[in-house]
CSV table of C-alpha atoms in Angstrom, one decimal:
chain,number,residue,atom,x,y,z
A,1,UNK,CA,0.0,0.0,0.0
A,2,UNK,CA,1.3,3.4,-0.8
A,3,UNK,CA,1.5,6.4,1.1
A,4,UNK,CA,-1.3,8.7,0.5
A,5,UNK,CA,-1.1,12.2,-0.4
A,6,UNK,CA,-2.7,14.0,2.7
A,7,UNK,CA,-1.8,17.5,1.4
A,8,UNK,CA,-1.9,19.0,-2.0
A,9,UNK,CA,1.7,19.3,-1.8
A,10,UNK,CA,2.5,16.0,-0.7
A,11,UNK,CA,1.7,14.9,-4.3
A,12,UNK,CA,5.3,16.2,-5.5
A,13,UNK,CA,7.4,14.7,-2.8
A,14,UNK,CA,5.9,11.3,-3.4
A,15,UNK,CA,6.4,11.7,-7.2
A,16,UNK,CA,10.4,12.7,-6.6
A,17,UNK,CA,10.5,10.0,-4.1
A,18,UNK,CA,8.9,7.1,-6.3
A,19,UNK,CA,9.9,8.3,-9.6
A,20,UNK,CA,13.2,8.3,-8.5
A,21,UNK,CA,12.8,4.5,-7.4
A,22,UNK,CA,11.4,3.2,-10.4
A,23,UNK,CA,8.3,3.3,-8.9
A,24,UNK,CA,5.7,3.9,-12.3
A,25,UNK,CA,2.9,2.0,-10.4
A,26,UNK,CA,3.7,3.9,-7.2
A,27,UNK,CA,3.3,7.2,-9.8
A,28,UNK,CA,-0.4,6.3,-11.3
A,29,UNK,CA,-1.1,5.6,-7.7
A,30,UNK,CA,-1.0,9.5,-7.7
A,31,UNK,CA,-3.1,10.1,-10.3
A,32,UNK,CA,-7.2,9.4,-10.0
A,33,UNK,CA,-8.1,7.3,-12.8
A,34,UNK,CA,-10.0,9.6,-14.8
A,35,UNK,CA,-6.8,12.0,-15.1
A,36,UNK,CA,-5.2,14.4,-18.0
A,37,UNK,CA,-1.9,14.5,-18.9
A,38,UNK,CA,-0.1,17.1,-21.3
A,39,UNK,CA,2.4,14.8,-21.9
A,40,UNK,CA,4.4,14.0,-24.4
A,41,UNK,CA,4.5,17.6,-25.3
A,42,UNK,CA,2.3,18.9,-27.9
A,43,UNK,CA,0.2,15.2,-26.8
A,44,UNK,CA,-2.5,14.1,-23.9
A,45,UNK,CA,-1.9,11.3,-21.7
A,46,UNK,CA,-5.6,10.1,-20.3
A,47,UNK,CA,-6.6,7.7,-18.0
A,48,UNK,CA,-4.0,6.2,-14.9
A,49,UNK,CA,-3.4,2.7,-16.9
A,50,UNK,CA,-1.9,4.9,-19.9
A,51,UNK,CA,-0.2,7.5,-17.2
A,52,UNK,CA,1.5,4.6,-15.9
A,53,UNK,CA,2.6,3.2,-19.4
A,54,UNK,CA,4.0,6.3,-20.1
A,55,UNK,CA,5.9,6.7,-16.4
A,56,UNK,CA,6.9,3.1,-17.1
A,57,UNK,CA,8.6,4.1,-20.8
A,58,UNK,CA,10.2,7.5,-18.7
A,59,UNK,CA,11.3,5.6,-16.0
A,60,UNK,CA,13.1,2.9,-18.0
A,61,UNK,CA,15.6,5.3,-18.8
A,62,UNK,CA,17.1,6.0,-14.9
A,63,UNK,CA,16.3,9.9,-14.7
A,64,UNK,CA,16.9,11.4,-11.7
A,65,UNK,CA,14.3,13.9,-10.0
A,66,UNK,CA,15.3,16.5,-8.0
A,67,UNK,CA,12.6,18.1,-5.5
A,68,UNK,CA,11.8,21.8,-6.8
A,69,UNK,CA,9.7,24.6,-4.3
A,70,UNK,CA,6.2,24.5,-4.7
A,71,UNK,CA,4.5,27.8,-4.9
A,72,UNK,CA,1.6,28.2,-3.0
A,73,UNK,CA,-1.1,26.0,-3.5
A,74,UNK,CA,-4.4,27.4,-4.2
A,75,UNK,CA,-7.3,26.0,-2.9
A,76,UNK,CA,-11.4,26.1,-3.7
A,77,UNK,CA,-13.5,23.5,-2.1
A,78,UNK,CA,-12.1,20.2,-3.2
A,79,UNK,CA,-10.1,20.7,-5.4
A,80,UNK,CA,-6.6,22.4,-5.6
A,81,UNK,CA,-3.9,24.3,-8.0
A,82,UNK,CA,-0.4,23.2,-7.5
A,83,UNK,CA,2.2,24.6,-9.2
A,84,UNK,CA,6.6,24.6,-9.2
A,85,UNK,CA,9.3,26.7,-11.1
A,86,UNK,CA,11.2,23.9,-12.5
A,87,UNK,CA,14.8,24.2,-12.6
A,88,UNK,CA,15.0,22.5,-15.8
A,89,UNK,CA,14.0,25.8,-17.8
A,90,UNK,CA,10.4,24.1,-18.8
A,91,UNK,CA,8.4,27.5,-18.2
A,92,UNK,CA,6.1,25.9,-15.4
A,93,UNK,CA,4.5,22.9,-13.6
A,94,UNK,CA,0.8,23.1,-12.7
A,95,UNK,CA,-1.4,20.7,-11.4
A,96,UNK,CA,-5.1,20.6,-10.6
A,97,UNK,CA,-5.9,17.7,-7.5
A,98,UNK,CA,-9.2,16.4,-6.7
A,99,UNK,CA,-9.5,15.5,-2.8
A,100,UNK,CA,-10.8,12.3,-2.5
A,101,UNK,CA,-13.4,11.0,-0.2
A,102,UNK,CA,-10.7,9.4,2.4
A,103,UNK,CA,-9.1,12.6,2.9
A,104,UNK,CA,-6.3,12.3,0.2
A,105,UNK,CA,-5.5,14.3,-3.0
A,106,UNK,CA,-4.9,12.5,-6.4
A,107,UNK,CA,-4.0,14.5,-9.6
A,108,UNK,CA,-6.8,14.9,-12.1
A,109,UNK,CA,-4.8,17.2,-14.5
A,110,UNK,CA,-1.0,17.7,-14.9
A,111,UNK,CA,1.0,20.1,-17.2
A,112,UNK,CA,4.6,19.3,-16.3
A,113,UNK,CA,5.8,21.6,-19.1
A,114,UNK,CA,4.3,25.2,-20.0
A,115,UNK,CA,7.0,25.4,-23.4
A,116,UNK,CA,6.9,29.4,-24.4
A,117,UNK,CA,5.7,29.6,-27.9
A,118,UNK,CA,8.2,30.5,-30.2
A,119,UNK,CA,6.7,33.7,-32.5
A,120,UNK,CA,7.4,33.2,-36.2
């Protein structure tokens, strides 16, 4: 059983923490099951099953994860805005998280890349 995400902002220390194992089960475990992902970029990612193909494909590959400071977490009712600066020059990290009925917050839609759009 994993740890569950009793805080908005738990959801990023458990993702550094498992993604850094290996973990891409222990990943869709933070996801609700009906959840977006803009990933690949310019793609969608839908569902936790195809979240955790994709973590699976990512993980494969050994990256490391490095915790980055949240910003303040906004919050209305049950759900919440999460956000970081990343430090790998991505633009931004937003998430919206749904809390669920134990308590707990799973992500329902995560842009883990805002990519500046390059005028022509």
């Amino acid at each position: 059983m994993y740890e569950k995400a009793m805080h908005p902002e738990d959801i990023t220390r458990l993702f550094v923490e498992r993604s850094n194992a290996g973990d891409a089960a222990g990943v869709a475990a933070l996801y609700a099951e009906d959840a977006v992902m803009a990933y690949p970029p310019g793609s969608r990612t839908v569902g936790r099953a195809a979240i955790q193909e994709l973590w699976a494909a990512v993980l494969a590959g050994r990256p490391h994860f490095v915790p980055e400071e949240p910003l303040p977490t906004l919050i209305s009712g049950d759900l919440a805005l999460t956000s970081t600066p990343p430090r790998d020059g991505a633009g931004a990290r937003a998430q919206v998280v749904r809390r669920q009925p134990d308590g707990s917050w799973l992500r329902v839609l995560d842009q883990p890349e805002f990519v500046p759009v390059s005028a022509e």
